[in-house]
C-alpha positions as a Python dict, from the first residue, in 0.01 Angstrom:
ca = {
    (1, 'X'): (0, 0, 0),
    (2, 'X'): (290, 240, 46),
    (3, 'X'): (456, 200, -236),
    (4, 'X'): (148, 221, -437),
    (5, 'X'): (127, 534, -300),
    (6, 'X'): (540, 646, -348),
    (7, 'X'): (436, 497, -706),
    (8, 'X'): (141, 772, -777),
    (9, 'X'): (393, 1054, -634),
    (10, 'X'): (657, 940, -855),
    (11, 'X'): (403, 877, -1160),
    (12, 'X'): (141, 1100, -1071),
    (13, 'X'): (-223, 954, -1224),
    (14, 'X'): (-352, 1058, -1523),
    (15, 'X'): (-697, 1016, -1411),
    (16, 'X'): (-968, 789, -1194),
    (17, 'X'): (-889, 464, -1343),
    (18, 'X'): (-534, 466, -1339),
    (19, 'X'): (-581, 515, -957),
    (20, 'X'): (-815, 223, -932),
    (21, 'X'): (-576, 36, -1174),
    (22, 'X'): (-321, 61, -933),
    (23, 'X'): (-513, 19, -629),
    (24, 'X'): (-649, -321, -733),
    (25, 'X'): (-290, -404, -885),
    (26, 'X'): (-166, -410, -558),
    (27, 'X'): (-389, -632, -424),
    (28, 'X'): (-666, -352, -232),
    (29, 'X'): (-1010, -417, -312),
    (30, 'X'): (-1257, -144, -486),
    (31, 'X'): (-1493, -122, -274),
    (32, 'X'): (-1665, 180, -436),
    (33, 'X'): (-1686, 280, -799),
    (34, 'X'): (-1433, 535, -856),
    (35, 'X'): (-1578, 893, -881),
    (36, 'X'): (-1407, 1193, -1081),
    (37, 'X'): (-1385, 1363, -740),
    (38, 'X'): (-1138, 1103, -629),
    (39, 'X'): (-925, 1248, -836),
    (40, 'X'): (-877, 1545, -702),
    (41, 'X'): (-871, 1390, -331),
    (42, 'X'): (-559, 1192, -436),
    (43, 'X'): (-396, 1462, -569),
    (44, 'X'): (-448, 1724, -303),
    (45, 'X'): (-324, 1408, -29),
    (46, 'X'): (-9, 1362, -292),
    (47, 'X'): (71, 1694, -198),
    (48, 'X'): (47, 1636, 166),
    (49, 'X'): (285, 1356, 90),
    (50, 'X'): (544, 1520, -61),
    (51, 'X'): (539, 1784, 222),
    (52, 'X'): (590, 1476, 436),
    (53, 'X'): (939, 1337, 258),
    (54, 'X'): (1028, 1695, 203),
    (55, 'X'): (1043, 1764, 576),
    (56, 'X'): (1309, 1938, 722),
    (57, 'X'): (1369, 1692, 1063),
    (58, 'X'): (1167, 1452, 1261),
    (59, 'X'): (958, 1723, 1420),
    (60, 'X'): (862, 1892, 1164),
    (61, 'X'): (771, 1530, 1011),
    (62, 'X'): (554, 1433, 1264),
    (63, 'X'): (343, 1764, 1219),
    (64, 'X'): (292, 1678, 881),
    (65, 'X'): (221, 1334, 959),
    (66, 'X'): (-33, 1479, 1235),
    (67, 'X'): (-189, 1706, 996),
    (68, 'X'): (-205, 1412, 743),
    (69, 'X'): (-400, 1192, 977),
    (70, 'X'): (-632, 1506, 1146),
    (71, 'X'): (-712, 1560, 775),
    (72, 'X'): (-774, 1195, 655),
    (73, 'X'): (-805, 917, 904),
    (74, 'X'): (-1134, 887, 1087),
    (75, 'X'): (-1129, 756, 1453),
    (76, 'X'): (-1100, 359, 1431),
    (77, 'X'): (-1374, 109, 1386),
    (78, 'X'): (-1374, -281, 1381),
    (79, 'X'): (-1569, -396, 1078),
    (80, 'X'): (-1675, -708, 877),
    (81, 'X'): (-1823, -538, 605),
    (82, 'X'): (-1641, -784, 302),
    (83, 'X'): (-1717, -1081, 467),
    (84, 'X'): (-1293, -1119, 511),
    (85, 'X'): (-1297, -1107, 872),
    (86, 'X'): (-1320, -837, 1142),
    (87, 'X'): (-1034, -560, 1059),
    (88, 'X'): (-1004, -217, 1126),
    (89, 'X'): (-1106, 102, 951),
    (90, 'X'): (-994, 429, 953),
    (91, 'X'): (-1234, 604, 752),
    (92, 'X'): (-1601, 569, 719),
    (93, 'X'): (-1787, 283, 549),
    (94, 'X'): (-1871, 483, 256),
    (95, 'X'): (-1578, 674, 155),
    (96, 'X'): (-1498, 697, -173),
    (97, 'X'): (-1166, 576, -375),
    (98, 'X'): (-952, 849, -297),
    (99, 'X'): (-1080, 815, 44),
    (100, 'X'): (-1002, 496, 166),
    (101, 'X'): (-637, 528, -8),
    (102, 'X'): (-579, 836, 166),
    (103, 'X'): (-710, 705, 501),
    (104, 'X'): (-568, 375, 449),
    (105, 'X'): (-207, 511, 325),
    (106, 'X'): (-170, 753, 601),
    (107, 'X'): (-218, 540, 891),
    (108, 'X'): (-38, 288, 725),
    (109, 'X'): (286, 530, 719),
    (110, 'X'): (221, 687, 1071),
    (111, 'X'): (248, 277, 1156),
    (112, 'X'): (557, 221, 963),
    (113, 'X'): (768, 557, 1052),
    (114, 'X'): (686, 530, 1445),
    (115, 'X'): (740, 144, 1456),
    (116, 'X'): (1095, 177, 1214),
    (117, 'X'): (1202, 536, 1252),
    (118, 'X'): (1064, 877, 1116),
    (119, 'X'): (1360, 855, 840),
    (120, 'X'): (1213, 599, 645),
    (121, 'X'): (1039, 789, 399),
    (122, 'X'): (1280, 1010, 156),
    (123, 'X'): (1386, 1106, -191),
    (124, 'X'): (1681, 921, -379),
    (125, 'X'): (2015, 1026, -327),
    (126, 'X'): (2137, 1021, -674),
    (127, 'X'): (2171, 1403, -778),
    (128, 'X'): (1956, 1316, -1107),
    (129, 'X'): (1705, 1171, -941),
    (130, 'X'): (1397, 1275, -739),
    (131, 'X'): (1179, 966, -655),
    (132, 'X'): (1066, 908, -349),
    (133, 'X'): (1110, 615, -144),
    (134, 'X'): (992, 402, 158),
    (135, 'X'): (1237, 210, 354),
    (136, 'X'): (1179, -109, 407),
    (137, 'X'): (1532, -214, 464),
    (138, 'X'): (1613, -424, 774),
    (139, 'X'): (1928, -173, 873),
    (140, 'X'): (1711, 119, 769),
    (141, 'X'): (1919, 306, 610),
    (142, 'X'): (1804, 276, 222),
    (143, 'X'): (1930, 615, 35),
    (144, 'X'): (1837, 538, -352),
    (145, 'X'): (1482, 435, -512),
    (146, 'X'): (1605, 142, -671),
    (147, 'X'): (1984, -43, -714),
    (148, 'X'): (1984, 136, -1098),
    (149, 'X'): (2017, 437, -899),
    (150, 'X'): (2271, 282, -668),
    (151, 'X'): (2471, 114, -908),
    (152, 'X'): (2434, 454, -1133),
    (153, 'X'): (2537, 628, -854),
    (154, 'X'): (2832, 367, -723),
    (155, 'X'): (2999, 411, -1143),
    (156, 'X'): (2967, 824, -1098),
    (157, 'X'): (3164, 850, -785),
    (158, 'X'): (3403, 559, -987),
    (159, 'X'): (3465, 778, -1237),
    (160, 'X'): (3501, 1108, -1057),
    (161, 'X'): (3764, 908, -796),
    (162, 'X'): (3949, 823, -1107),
    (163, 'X'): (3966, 1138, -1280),
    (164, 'X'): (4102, 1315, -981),
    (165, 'X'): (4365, 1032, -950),
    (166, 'X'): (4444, 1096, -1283),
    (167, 'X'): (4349, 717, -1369),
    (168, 'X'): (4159, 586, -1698),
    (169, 'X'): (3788, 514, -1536),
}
């Protein structure tokens, strides 16, 4: 679910069904027809996301993370409402689409940052590159999108090492 959402921040939808395409592709169910409003819901809350890997420091995360949640996530209730057994909701039983992912996504990443650390969420390190990232790393401390970045990244500082050494790369 979080990297469905890094995924529409990174690739940001071109409309409803792409967002329900993706939503479904990652296993969520769609639970609601998708309305042209959701849209707009999922772009306003990618916003709020990239305010959230964009922040400054940890404190500054958390009260985006607490604005995030005031603005999305519904006190919790226990429901069986797909007949999959008794889970919990954040939202209410008939959000929308853009709803439920922005309900859903938030509390999933207030979860994930307070159980692993508030610096799990960031933006590649590679100078060319600006996609964001969840870390799901064991050590935690993930700094590129993907290993092409890495590896792109390992053969720049290669080179540069062995031009100021005066060396053939």
């Amino acid at each position: 679910m979080l990297d469905n959402t890094i995924d529409l921040l990174n690739r940001p939808p071109a409309d409803v069904e792409d967002i329900a395409a993706r939503w479904v592709a990652v296993g969520m169910p769609l639970e609601n027809e998708p309305r042209p409003s959701d849209l707009n819901i999922v772009r306003d809350y990618l916003t709020g996301w990239a305010r959230l890997i964009d922040a400054i420091d940890e404190p500054a995360r958390v009260v985006i993370l607490n604005e995030l949640l005031a603005r999305y996530a519904s006190p919790p209730t226990v429901t069986d409402h797909d007949g999959s057994g008794w889970h919990i909701h954040y939202r209410p039983a008939a959000a929308s689409l853009g709803e439920i992912l922005a309900a859903s996504t938030t509390v999933a990443i207030a979860q994930h940052l307070t159980a692993h650390g508030m610096h799990r969420l960031a933006r590649c390190a590679l100078p060319d590159c600006e996609r964001a990232y969840v870390d799901h790393s064991r050590p935690g401390r993930q700094r590129y999108c993907s290993h092409a970045c890495a590896n792109r990244d390992a053969v720049r500082r290669h080179r540069h090492a062995a031009k100021t050494a005066g060396r053939p790369a």
